[in-house]
Structures are given as C-alpha cells and as structure tokens.
mmCIF file with all atom_site columns, C-alpha atoms in Angstrom:
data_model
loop_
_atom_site.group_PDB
_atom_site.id
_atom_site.type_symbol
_atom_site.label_atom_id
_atom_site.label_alt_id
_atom_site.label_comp_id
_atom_site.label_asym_id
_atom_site.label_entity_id
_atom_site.label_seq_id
_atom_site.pdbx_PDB_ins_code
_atom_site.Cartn_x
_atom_site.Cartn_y
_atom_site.Cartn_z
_atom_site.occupancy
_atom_site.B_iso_or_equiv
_atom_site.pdbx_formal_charge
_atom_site.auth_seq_id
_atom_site.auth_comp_id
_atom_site.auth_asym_id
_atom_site.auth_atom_id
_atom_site.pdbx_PDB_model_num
ATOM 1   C CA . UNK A 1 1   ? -34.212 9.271   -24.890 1.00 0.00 ? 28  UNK A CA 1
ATOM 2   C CA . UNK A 1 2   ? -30.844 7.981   -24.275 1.00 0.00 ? 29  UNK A CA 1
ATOM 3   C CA . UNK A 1 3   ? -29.638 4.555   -26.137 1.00 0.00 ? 30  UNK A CA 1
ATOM 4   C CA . UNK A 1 4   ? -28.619 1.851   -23.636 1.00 0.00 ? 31  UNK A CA 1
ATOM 5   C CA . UNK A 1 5   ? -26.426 -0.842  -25.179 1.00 0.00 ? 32  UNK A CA 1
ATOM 6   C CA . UNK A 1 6   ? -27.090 -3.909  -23.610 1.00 0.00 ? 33  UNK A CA 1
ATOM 7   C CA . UNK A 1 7   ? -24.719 -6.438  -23.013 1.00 0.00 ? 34  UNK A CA 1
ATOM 8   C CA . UNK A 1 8   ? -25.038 -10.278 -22.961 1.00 0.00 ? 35  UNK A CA 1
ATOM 9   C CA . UNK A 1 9   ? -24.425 -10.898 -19.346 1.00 0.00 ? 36  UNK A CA 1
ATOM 10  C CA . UNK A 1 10  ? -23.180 -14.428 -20.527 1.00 0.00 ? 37  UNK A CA 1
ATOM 11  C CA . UNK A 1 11  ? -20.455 -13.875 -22.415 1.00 0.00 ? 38  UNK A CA 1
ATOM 12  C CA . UNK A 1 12  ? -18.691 -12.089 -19.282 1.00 0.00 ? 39  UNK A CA 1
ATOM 13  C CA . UNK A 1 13  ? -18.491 -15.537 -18.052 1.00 0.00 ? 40  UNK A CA 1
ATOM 14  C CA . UNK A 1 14  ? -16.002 -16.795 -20.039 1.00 0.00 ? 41  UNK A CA 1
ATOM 15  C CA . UNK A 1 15  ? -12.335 -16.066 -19.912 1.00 0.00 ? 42  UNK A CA 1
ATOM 16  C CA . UNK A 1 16  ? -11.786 -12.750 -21.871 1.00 0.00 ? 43  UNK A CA 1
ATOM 17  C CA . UNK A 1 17  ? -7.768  -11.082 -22.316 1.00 0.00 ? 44  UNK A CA 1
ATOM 18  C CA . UNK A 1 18  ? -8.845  -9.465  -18.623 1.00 0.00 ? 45  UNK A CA 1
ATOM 19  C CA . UNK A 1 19  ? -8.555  -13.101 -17.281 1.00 0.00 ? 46  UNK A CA 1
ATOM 20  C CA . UNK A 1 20  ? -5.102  -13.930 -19.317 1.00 0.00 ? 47  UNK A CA 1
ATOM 21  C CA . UNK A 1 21  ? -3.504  -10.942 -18.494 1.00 0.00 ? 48  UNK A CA 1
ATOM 22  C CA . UNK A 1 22  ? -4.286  -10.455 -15.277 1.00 0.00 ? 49  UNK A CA 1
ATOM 23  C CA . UNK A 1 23  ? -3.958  -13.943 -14.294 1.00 0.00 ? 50  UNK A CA 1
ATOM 24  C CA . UNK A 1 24  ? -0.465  -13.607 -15.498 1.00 0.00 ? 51  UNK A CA 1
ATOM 25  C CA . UNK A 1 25  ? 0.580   -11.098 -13.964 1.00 0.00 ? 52  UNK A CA 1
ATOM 26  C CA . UNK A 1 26  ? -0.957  -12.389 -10.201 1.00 0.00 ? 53  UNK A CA 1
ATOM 27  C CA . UNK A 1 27  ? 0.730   -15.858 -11.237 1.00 0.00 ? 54  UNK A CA 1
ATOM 28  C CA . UNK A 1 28  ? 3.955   -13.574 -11.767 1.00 0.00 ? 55  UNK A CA 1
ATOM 29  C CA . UNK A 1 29  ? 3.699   -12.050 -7.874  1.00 0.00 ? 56  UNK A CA 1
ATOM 30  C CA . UNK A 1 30  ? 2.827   -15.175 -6.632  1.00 0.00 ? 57  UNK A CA 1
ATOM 31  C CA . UNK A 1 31  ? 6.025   -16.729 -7.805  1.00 0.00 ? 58  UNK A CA 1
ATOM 32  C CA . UNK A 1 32  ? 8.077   -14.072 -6.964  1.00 0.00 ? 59  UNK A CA 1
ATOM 33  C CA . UNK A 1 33  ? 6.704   -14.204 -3.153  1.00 0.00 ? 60  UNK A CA 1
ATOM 34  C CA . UNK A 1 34  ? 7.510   -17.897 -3.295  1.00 0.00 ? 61  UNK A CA 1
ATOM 35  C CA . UNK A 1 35  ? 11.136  -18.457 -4.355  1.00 0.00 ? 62  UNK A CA 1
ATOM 36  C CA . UNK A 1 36  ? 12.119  -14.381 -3.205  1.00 0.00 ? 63  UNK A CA 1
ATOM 37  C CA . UNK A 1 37  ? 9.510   -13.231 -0.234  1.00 0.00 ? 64  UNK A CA 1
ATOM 38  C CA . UNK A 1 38  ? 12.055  -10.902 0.584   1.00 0.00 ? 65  UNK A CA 1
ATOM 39  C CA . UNK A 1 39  ? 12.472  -9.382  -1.968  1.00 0.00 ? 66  UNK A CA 1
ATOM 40  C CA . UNK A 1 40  ? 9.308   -8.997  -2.519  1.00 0.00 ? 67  UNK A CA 1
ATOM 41  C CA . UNK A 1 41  ? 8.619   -7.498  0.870   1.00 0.00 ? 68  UNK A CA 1
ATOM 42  C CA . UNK A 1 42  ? 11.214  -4.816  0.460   1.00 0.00 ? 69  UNK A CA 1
ATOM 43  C CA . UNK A 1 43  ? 9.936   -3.771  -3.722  1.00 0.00 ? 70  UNK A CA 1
ATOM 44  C CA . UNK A 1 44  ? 6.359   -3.491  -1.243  1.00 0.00 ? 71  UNK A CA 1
ATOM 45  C CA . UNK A 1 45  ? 7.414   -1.586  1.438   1.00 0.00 ? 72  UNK A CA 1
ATOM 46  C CA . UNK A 1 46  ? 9.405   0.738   -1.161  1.00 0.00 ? 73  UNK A CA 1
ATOM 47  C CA . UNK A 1 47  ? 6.299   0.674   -3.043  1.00 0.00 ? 74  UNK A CA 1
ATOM 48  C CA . UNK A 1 48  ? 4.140   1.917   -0.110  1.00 0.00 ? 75  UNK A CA 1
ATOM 49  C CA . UNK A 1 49  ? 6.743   4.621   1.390   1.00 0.00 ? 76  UNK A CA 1
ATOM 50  C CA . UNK A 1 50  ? 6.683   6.189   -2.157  1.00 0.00 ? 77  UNK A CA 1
ATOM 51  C CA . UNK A 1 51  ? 2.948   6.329   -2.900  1.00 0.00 ? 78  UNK A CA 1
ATOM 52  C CA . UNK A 1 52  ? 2.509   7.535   0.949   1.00 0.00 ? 79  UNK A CA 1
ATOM 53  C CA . UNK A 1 53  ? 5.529   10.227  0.836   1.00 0.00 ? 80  UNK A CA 1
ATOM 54  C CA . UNK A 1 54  ? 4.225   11.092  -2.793  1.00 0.00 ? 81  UNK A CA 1
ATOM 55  C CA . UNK A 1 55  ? 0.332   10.723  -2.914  1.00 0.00 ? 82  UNK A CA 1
ATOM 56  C CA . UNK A 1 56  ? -0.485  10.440  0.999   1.00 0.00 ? 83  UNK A CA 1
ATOM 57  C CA . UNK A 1 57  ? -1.856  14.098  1.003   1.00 0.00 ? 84  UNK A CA 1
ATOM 58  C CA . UNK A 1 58  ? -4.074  13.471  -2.290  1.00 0.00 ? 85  UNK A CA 1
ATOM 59  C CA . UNK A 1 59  ? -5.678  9.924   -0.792  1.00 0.00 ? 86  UNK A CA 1
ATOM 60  C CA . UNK A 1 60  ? -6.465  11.774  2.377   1.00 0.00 ? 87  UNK A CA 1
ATOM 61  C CA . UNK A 1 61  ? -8.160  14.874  0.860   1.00 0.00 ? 88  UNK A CA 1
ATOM 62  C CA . UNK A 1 62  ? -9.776  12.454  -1.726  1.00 0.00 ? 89  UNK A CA 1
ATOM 63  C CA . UNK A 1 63  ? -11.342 10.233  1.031   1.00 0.00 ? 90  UNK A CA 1
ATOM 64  C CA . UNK A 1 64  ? -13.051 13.239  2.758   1.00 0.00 ? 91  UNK A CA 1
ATOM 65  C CA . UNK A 1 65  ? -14.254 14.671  -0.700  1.00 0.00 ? 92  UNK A CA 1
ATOM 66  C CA . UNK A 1 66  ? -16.060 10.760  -1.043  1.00 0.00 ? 93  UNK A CA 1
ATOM 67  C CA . UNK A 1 67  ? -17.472 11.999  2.380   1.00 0.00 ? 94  UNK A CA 1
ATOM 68  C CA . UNK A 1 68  ? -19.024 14.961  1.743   1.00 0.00 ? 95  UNK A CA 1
ATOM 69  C CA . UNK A 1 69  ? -20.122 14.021  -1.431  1.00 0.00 ? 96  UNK A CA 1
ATOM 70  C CA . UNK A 1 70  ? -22.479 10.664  -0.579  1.00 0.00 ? 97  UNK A CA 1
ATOM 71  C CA . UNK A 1 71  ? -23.309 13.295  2.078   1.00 0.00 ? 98  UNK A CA 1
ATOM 72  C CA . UNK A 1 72  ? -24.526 15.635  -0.961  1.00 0.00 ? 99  UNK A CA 1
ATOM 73  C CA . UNK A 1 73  ? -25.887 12.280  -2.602  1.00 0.00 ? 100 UNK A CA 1
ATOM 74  C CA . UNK A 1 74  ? -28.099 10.967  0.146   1.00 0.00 ? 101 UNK A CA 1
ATOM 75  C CA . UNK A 1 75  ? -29.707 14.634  0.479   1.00 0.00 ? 102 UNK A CA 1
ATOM 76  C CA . UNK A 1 76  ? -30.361 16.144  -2.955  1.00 0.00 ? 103 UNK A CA 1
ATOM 77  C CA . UNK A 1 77  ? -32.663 14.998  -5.661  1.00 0.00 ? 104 UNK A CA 1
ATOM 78  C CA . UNK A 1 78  ? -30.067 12.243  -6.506  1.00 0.00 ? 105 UNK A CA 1
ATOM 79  C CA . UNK A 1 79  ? -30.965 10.353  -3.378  1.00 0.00 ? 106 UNK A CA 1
ATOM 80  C CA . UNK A 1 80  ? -34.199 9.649   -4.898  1.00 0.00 ? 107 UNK A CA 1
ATOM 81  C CA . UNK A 1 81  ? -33.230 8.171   -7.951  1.00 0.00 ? 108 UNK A CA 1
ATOM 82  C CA . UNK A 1 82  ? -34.085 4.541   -8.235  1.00 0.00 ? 109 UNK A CA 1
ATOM 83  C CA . UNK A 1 83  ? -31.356 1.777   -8.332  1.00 0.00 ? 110 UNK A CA 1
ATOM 84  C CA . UNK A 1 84  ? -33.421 -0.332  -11.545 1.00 0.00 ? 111 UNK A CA 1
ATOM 85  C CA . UNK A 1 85  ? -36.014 0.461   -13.689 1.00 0.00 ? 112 UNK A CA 1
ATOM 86  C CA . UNK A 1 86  ? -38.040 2.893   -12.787 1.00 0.00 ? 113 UNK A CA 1
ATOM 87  C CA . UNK A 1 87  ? -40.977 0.651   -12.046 1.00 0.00 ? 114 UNK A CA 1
ATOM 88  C CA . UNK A 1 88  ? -39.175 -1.631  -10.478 1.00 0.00 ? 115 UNK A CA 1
ATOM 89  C CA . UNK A 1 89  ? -39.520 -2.494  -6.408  1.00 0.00 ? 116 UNK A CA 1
ATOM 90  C CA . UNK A 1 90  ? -37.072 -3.007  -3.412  1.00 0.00 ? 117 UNK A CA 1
ATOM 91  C CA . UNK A 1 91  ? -36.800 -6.957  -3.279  1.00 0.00 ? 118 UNK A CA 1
ATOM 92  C CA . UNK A 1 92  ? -35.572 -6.951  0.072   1.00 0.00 ? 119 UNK A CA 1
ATOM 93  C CA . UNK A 1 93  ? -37.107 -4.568  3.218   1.00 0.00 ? 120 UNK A CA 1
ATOM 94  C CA . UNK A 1 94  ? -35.113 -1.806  4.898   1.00 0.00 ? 121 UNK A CA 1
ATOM 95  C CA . UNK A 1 95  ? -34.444 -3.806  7.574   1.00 0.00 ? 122 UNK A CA 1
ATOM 96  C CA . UNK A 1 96  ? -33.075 -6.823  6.113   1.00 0.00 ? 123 UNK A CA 1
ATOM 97  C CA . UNK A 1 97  ? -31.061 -4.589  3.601   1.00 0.00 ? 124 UNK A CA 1
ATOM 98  C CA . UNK A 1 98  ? -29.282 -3.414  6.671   1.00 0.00 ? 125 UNK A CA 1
ATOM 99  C CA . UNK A 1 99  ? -28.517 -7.016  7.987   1.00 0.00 ? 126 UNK A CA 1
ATOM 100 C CA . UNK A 1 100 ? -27.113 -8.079  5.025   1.00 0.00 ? 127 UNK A CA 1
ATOM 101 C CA . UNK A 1 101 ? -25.077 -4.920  4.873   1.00 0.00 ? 128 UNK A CA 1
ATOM 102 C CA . UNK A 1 102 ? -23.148 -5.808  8.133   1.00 0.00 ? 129 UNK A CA 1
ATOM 103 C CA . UNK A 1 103 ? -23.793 -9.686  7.744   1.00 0.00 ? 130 UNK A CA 1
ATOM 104 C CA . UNK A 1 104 ? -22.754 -10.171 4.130   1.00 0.00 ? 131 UNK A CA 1
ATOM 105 C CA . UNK A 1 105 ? -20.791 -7.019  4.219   1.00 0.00 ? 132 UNK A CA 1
ATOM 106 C CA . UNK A 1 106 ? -18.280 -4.795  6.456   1.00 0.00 ? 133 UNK A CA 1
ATOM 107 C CA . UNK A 1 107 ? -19.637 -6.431  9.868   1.00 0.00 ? 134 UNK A CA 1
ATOM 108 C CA . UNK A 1 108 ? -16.877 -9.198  9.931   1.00 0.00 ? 135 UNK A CA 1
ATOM 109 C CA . UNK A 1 109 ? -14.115 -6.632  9.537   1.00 0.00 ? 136 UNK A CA 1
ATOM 110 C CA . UNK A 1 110 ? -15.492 -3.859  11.509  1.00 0.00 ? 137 UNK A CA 1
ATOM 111 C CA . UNK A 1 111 ? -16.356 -6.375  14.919  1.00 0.00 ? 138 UNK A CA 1
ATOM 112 C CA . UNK A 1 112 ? -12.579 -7.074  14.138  1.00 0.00 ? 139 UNK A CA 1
ATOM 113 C CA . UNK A 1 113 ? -10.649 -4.967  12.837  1.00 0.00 ? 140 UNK A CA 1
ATOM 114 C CA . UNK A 1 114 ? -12.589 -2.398  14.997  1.00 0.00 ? 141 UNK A CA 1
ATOM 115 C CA . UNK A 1 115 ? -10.764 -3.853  18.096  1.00 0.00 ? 142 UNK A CA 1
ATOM 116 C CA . UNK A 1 116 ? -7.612  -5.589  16.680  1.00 0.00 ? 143 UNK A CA 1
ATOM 117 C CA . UNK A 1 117 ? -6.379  -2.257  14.573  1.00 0.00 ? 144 UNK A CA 1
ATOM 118 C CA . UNK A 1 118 ? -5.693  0.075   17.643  1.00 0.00 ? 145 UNK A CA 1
ATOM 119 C CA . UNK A 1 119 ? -3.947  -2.461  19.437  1.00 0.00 ? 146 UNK A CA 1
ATOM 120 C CA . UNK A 1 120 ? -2.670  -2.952  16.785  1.00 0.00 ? 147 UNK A CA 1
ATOM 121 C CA . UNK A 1 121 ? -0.888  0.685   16.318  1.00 0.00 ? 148 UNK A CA 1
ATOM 122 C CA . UNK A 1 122 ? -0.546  0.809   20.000  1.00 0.00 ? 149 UNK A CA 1
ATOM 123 C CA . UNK A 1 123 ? 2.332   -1.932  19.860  1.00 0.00 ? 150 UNK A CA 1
ATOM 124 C CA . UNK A 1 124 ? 3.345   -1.248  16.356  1.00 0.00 ? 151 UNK A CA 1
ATOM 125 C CA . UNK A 1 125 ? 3.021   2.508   16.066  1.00 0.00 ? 152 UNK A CA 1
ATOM 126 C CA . UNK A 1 126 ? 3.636   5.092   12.975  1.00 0.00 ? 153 UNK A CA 1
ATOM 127 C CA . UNK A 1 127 ? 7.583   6.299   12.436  1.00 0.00 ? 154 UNK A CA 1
ATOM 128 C CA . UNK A 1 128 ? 7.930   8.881   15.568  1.00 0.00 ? 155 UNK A CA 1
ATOM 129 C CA . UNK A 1 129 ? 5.370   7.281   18.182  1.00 0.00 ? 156 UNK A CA 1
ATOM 130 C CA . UNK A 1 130 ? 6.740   5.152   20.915  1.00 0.00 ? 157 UNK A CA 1
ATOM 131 C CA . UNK A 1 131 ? 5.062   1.521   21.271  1.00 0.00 ? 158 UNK A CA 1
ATOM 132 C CA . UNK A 1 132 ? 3.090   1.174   24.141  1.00 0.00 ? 159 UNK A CA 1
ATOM 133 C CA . UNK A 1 133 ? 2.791   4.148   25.268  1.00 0.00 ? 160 UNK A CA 1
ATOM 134 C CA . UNK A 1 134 ? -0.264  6.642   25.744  1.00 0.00 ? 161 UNK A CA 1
ATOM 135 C CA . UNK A 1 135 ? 1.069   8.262   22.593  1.00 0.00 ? 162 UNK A CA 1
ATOM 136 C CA . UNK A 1 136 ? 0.702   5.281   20.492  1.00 0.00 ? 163 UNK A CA 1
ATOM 137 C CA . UNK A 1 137 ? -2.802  4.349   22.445  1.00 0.00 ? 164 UNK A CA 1
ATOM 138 C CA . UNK A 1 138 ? -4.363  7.848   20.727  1.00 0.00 ? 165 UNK A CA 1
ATOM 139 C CA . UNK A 1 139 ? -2.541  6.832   17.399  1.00 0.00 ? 166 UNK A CA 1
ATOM 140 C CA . UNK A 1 140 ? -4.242  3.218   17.804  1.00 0.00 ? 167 UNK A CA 1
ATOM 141 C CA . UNK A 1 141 ? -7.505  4.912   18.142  1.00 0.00 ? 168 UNK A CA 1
ATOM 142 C CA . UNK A 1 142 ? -7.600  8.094   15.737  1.00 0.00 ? 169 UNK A CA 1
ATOM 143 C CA . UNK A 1 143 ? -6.364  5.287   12.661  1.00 0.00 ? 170 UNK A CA 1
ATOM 144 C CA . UNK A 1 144 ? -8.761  2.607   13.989  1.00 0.00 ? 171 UNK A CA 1
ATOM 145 C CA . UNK A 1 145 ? -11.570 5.713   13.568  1.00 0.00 ? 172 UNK A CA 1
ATOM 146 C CA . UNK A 1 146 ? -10.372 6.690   10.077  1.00 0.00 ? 173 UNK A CA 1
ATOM 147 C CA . UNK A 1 147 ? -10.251 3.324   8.646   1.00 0.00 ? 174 UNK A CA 1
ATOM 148 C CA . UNK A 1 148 ? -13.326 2.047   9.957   1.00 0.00 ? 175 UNK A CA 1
ATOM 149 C CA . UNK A 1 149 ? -15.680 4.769   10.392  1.00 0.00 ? 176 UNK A CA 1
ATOM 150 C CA . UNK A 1 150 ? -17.379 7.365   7.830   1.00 0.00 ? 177 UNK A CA 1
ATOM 151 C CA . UNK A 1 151 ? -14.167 7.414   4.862   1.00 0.00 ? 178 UNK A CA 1
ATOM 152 C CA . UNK A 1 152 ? -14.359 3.996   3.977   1.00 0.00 ? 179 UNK A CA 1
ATOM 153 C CA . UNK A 1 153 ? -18.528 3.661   4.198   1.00 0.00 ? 180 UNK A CA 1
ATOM 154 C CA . UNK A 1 154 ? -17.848 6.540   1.627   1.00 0.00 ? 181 UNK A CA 1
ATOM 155 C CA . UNK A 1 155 ? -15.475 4.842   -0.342  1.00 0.00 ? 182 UNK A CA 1
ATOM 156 C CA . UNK A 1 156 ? -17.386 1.432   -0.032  1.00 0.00 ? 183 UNK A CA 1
ATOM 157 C CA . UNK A 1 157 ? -21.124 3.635   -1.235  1.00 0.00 ? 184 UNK A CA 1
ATOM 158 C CA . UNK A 1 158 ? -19.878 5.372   -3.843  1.00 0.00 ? 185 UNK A CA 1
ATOM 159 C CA . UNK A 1 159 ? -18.412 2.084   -5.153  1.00 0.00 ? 186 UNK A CA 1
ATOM 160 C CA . UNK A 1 160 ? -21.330 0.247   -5.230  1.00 0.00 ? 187 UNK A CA 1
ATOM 161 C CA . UNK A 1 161 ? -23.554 2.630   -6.045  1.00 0.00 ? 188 UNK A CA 1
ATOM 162 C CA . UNK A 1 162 ? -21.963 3.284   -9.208  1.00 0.00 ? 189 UNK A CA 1
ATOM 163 C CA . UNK A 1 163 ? -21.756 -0.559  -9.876  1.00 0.00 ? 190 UNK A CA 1
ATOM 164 C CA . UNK A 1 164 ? -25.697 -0.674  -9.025  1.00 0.00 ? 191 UNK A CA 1
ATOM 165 C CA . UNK A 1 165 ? -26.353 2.494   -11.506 1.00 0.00 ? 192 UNK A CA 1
ATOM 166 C CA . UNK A 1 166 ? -24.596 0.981   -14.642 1.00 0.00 ? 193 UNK A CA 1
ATOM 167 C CA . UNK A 1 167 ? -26.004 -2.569  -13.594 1.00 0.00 ? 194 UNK A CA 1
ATOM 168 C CA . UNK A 1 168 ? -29.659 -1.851  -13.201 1.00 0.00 ? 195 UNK A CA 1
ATOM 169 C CA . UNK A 1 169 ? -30.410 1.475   -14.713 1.00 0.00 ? 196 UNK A CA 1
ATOM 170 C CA . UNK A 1 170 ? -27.798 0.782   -17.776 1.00 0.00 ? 197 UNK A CA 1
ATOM 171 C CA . UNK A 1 171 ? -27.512 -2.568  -18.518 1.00 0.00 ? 198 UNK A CA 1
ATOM 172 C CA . UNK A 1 172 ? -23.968 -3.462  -17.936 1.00 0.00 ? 199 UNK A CA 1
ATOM 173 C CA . UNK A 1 173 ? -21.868 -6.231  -16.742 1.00 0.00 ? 200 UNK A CA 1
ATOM 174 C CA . UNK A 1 174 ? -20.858 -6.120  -13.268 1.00 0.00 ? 201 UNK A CA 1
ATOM 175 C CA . UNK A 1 175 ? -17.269 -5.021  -13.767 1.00 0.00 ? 202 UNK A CA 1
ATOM 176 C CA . UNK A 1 176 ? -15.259 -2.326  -12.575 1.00 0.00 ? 203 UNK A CA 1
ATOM 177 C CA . UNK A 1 177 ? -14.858 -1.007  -16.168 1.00 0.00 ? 204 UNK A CA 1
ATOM 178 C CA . UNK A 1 178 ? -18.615 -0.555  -16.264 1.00 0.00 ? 205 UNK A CA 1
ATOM 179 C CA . UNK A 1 179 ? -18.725 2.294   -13.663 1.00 0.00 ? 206 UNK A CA 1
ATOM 180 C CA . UNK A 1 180 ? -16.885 4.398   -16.203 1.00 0.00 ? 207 UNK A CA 1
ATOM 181 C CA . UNK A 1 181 ? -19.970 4.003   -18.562 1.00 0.00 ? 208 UNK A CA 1
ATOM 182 C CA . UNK A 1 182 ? -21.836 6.985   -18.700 1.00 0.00 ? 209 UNK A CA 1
ATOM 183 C CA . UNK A 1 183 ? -18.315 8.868   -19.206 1.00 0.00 ? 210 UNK A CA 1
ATOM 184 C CA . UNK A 1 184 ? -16.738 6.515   -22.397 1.00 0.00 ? 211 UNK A CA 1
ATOM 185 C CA . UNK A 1 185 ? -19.446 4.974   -23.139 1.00 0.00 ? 212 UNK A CA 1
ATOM 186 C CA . UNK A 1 186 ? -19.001 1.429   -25.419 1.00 0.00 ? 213 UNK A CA 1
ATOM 187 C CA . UNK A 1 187 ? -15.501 2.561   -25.207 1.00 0.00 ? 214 UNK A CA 1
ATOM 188 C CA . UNK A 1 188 ? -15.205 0.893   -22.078 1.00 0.00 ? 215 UNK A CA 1
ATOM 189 C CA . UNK A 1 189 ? -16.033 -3.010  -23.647 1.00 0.00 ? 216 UNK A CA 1
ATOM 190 C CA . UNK A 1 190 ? -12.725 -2.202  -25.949 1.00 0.00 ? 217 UNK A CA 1
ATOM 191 C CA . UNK A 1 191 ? -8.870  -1.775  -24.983 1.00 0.00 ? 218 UNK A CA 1
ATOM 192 C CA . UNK A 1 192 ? -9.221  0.821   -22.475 1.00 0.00 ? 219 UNK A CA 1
ATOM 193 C CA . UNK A 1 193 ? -11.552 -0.814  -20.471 1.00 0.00 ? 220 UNK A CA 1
ATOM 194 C CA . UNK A 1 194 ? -10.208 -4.042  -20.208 1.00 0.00 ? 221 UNK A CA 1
ATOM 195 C CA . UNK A 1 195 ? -7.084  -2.327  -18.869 1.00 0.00 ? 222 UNK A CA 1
ATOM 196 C CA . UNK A 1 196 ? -8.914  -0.790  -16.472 1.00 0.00 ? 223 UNK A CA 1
ATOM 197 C CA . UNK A 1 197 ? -10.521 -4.474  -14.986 1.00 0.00 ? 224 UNK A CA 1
ATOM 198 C CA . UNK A 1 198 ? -7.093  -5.536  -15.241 1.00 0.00 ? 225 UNK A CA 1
ATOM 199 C CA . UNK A 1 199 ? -5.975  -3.066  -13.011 1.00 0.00 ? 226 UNK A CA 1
ATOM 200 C CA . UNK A 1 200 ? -9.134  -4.117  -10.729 1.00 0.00 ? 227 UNK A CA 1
ATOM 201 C CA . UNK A 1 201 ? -8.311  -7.493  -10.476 1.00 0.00 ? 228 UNK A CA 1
ATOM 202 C CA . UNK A 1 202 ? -4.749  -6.626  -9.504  1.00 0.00 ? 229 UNK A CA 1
ATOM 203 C CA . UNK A 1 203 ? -5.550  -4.396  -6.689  1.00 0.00 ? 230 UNK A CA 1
ATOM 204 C CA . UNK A 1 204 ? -7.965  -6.662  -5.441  1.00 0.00 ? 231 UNK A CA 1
ATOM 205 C CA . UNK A 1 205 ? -5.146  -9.384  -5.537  1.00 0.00 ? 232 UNK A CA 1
ATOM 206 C CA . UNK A 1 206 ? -2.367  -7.811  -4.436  1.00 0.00 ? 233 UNK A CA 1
ATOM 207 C CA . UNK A 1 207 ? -4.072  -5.295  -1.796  1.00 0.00 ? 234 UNK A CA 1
#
C-alpha cells in the first residue's frame, strides 16, 4: 500500500518564501503600473502578441485535449473513483452541489461575461474584422462560445479535480504545487515546488 505523507495543514498558514517572493514580485508590478502604466501596458501587450503569435496554436490544441479528456474521465472507471476516503460520503446533495457550482462558482461570470464578451468583440473585433459589422457579430459570438462554454469547464474540472485528489485522497495542502504530487512526490514541499506556487500566485495576480 502506498505511503501518504501527511502534511500539517497549519503550518501552510503562515508566511512561507512563496509569500516573500511572490509578494515581491506583485508589489514590483504594482509599482511599475503606478508611476509607468504605460509602459507597462505596452511590455503586456508585447507580452501577449508573443505568447499568441508563438504558443496560440499549442493553448488551442491543449484546451480541446482538456476536453476530450474529462470527457474520457467522467466515462471510464476513473469517474467512479471517490473524491476522500473511501468510506467517506457526499456532504452536500447533487442538487445543491450544482447550485453552488454556478452560485459560488462560474455563474457570476458566465450571466456576464456570457452577454458582455460578444458585444464586446462586435465593437472591438480581432486584427482583420471590421467593428460593427456582421463580420465582427459572428466573431463576438464564436469567442463568447469558446471562452465560456465546454474549454474552460474543462480547464476549470481538471483543475479542481486534481486539487480535490491530492487534498482528500492524499493528504496535501491546498496549493497548486500539490497537484503535481503523485508525479514528484515530497519533492514538491522543497525548491521546486515552491517555485511552482510562486508562479501560481503570479498568474492569478497578474491575469
């Protein structure tokens, strides 16, 4: 039987190097968008055209892999694993699992962003698409489907599933760093994963 290390849930609670560092290096940004927001702007839009004109084509193809695979998830064996010990019980009913889903979850953005994104790119269209225009109306709706329909429920469930996994079944703190667990191992409460929750909380802060 396989060895879970458990981890004292309290001492994630205090500020760790992942705090400092990151903190730092938000603070940093902050400033910068303070005394320079131009600057910054343009380093972000540079930023964005590069990752899109370099990496566009692999965050596409690896956003309909996350599809297909939850797809492969939800129907095989795997779907019937348990999220906690395995005589553990749902807390919470199917149905109120599904409020809180859209409640506490992706319901405020979806009943907004739903509506407000293909108007959205209907005035303010991708490079080659005329505003306003029945062009940009079918660009407003084909990106409001992609960001709000099945690739980011993918992205979102395969997220937290792997969170719930290593949190439940495994013991671990509720980190980002955790969901690399049954891969490294404890090698993810040294270096390498505190890099990688540094990363987290910088994506998180700086979108």
């Amino acid at each position: 039987m396989e060895e879970v290390e458990k981890v004292d849930i309290s001492k994630t609670r205090k500020p760790t190097i992942v705090f400092y560092v990151a903190g730092i290096i938000v603070l940093i940004f902050v400033i910068w968008g303070a005394l320079a927001p131009g600057s910054l702007r343009v380093a972000a839009e540079n930023g964005l055209a590069w990752m899109i004109e370099n990496f566009g084509w692999f965050y596409m193809l690896i956003t309909a892999f996350f599809v297909f695979f939850v797809i492969f998830l939800a129907i095989s064996p795997y779907g019937k694993l348990r999220l906690g010990k395995p005589n553990s019980r749902p807390e919470y009913s199917w149905f109120s699992w599904i409020g809180m889903l859209f409640a506490a979850g992706i319901g405020v953005g979806f009943v907004f962003w739903g509506v407000a994104e293909p108007i959205l790119y209907y005035q303010d269209p991708p490079v080659g698409i005329t505003p306003e225009t029945a062009e940009s109306a079918i660009a407003g709706i084909r990106y409001g489907a992609y960001h709000w329909a099945l690739h980011p429920w993918a992205i979102f469930s395969l997220v937290g599933l792997t969170l719930a996994y290593v949190q439940y079944r495994k013991d671990q703190p509720a980190l980002i760093s955790s969901a690399f667990y049954p891969i490294l191992g404890k090698k993810i409460h040294g270096p390498f994963g505190q890099g990688i929750d540094v990363l987290a909380v910088i994506a998180t802060s700086t979108g």
